[in-house]
PDB file of C-alpha atoms in Angstrom:
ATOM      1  CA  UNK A   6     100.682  88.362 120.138  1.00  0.00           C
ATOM      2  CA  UNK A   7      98.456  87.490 122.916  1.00  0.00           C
ATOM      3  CA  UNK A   8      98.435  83.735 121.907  1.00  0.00           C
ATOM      4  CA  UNK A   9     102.091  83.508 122.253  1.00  0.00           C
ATOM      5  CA  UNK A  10     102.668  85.861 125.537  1.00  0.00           C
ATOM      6  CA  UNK A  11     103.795  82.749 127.487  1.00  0.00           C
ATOM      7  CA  UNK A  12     106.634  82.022 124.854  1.00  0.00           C
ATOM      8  CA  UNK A  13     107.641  85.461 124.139  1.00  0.00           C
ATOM      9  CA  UNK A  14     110.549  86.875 126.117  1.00  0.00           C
ATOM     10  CA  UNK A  15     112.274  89.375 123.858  1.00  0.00           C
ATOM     11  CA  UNK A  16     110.328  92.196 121.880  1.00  0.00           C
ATOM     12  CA  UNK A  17     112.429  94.239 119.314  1.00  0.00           C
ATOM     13  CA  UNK A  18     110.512  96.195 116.755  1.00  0.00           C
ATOM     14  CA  UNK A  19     112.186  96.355 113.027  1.00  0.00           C
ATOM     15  CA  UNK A  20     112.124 100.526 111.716  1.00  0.00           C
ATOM     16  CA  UNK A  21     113.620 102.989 110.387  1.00  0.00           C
ATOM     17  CA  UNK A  22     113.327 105.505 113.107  1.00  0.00           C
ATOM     18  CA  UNK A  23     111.815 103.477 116.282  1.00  0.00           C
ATOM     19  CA  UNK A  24     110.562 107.465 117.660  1.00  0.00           C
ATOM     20  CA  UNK A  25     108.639 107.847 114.316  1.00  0.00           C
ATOM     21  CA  UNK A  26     105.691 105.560 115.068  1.00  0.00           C
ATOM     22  CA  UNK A  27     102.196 106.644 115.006  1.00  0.00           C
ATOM     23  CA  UNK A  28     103.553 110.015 113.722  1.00  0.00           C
ATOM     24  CA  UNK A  29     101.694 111.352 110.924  1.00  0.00           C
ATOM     25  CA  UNK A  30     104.866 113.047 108.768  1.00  0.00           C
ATOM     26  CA  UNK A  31     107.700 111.167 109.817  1.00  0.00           C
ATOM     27  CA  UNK A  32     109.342 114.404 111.335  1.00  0.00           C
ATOM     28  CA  UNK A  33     106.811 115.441 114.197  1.00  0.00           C
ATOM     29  CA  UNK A  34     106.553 112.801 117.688  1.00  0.00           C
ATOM     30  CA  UNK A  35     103.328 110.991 118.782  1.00  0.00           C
ATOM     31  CA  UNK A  36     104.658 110.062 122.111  1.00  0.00           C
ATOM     32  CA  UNK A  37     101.225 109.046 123.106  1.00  0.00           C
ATOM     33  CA  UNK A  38     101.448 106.178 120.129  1.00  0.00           C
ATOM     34  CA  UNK A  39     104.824 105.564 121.060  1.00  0.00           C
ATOM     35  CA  UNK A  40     103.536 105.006 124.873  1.00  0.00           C
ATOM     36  CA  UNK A  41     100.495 103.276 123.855  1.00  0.00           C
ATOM     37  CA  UNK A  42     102.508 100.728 122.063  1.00  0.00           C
ATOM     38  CA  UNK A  43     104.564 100.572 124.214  1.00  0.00           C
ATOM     39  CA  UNK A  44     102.498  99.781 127.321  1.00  0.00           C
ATOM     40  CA  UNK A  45     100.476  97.212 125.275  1.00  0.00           C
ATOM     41  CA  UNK A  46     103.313  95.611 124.919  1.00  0.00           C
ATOM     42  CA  UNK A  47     104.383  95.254 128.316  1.00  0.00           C
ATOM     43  CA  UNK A  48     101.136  94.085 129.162  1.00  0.00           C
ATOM     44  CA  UNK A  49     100.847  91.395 127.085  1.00  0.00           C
ATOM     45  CA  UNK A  50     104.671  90.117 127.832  1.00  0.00           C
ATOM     46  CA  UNK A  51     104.261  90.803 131.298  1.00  0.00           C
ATOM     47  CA  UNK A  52     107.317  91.484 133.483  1.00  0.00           C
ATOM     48  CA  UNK A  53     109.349  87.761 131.950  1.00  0.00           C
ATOM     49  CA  UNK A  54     109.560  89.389 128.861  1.00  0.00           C
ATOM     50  CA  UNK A  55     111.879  92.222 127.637  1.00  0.00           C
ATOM     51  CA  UNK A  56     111.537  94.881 125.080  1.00  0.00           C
ATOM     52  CA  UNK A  57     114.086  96.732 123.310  1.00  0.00           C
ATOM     53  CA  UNK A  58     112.707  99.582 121.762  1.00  0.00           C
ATOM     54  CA  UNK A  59     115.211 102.516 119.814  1.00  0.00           C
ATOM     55  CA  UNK A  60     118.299  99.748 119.834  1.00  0.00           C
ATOM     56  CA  UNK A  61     119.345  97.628 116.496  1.00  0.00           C
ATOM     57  CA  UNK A  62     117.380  96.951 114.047  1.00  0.00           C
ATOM     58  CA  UNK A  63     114.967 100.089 115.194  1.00  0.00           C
ATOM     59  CA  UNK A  64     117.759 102.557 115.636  1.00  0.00           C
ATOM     60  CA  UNK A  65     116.347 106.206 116.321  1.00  0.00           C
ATOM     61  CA  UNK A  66     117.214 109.720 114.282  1.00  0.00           C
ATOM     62  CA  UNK A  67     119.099 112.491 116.804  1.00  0.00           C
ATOM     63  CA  UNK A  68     116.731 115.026 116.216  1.00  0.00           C
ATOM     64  CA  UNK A  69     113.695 112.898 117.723  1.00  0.00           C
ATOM     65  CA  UNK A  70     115.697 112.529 121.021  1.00  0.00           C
ATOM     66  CA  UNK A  71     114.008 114.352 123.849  1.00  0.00           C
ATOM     67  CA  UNK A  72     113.573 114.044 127.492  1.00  0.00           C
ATOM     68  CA  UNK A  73     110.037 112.781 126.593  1.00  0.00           C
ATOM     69  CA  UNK A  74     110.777 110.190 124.287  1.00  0.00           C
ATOM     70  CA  UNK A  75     113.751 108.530 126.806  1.00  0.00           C
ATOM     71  CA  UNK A  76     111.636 108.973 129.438  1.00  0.00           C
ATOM     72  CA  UNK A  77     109.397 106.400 127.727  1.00  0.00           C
ATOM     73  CA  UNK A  78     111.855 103.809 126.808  1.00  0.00           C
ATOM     74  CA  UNK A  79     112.780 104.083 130.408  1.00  0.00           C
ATOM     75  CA  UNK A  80     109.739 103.560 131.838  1.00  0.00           C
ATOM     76  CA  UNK A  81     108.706 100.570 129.369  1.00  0.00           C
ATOM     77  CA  UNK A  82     111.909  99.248 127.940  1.00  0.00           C
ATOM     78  CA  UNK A  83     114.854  97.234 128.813  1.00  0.00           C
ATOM     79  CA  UNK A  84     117.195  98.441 126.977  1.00  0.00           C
ATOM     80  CA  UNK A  85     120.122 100.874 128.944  1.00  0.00           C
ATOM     81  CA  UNK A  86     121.115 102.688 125.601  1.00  0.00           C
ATOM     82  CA  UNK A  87     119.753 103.615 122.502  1.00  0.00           C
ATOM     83  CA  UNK A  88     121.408 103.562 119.096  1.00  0.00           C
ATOM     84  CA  UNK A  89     121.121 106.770 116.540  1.00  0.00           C
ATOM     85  CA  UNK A  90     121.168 106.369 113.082  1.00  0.00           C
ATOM     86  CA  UNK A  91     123.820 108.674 111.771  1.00  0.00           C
ATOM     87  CA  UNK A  92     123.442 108.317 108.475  1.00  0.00           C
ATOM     88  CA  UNK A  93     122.754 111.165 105.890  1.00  0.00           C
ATOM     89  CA  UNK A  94     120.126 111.897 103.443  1.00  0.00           C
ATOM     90  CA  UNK A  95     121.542 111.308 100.178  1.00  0.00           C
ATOM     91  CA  UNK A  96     119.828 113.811  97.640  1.00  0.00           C
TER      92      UNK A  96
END
């Protein structure tokens, strides 16, 4: 990504559950992945580039939602709203 952080200008990750990465189970938040990843990000894009992290196609599950994890796409992201995937588990 470094080669290409002059042409770069929007960053949208492609997931299942954008609040699920690093995590080790899928259930239980590394924030300091999600922050590290983040941040590395923004680094390399550098303040003309945008991310969009938890919107379409990286939607987020409800129960990962916390203070914590908004507080992140706040501090990183550009996005002004996030979009939960609803869906149920079919069993």
């Amino acid at each position: 990504m470094k080669n290409y952080c002059g042409l770069l200008t929007d960053i949208r990750f492609i997931t299942l559950n954008a609040f699920s990465y690093g995590s080790k189970d899928g259930k239980e938040l590394d924030l300091d992945q999600i922050e590290e990843l983040l941040s590395n990000t923004r680094e390399i894009i550098r303040k003309q580039g945008r991310i969009y992290f938890g919107t379409f196609p990286s939607e987020v599950r409800p129960e990962h939602i916390s203070q914590e994890s908004l507080e992140l796409v706040l501090k990183y992201a550009n996005n002004e709203n996030i979009t939960m995937d609803l869906s149920l588990e079919v069993k």
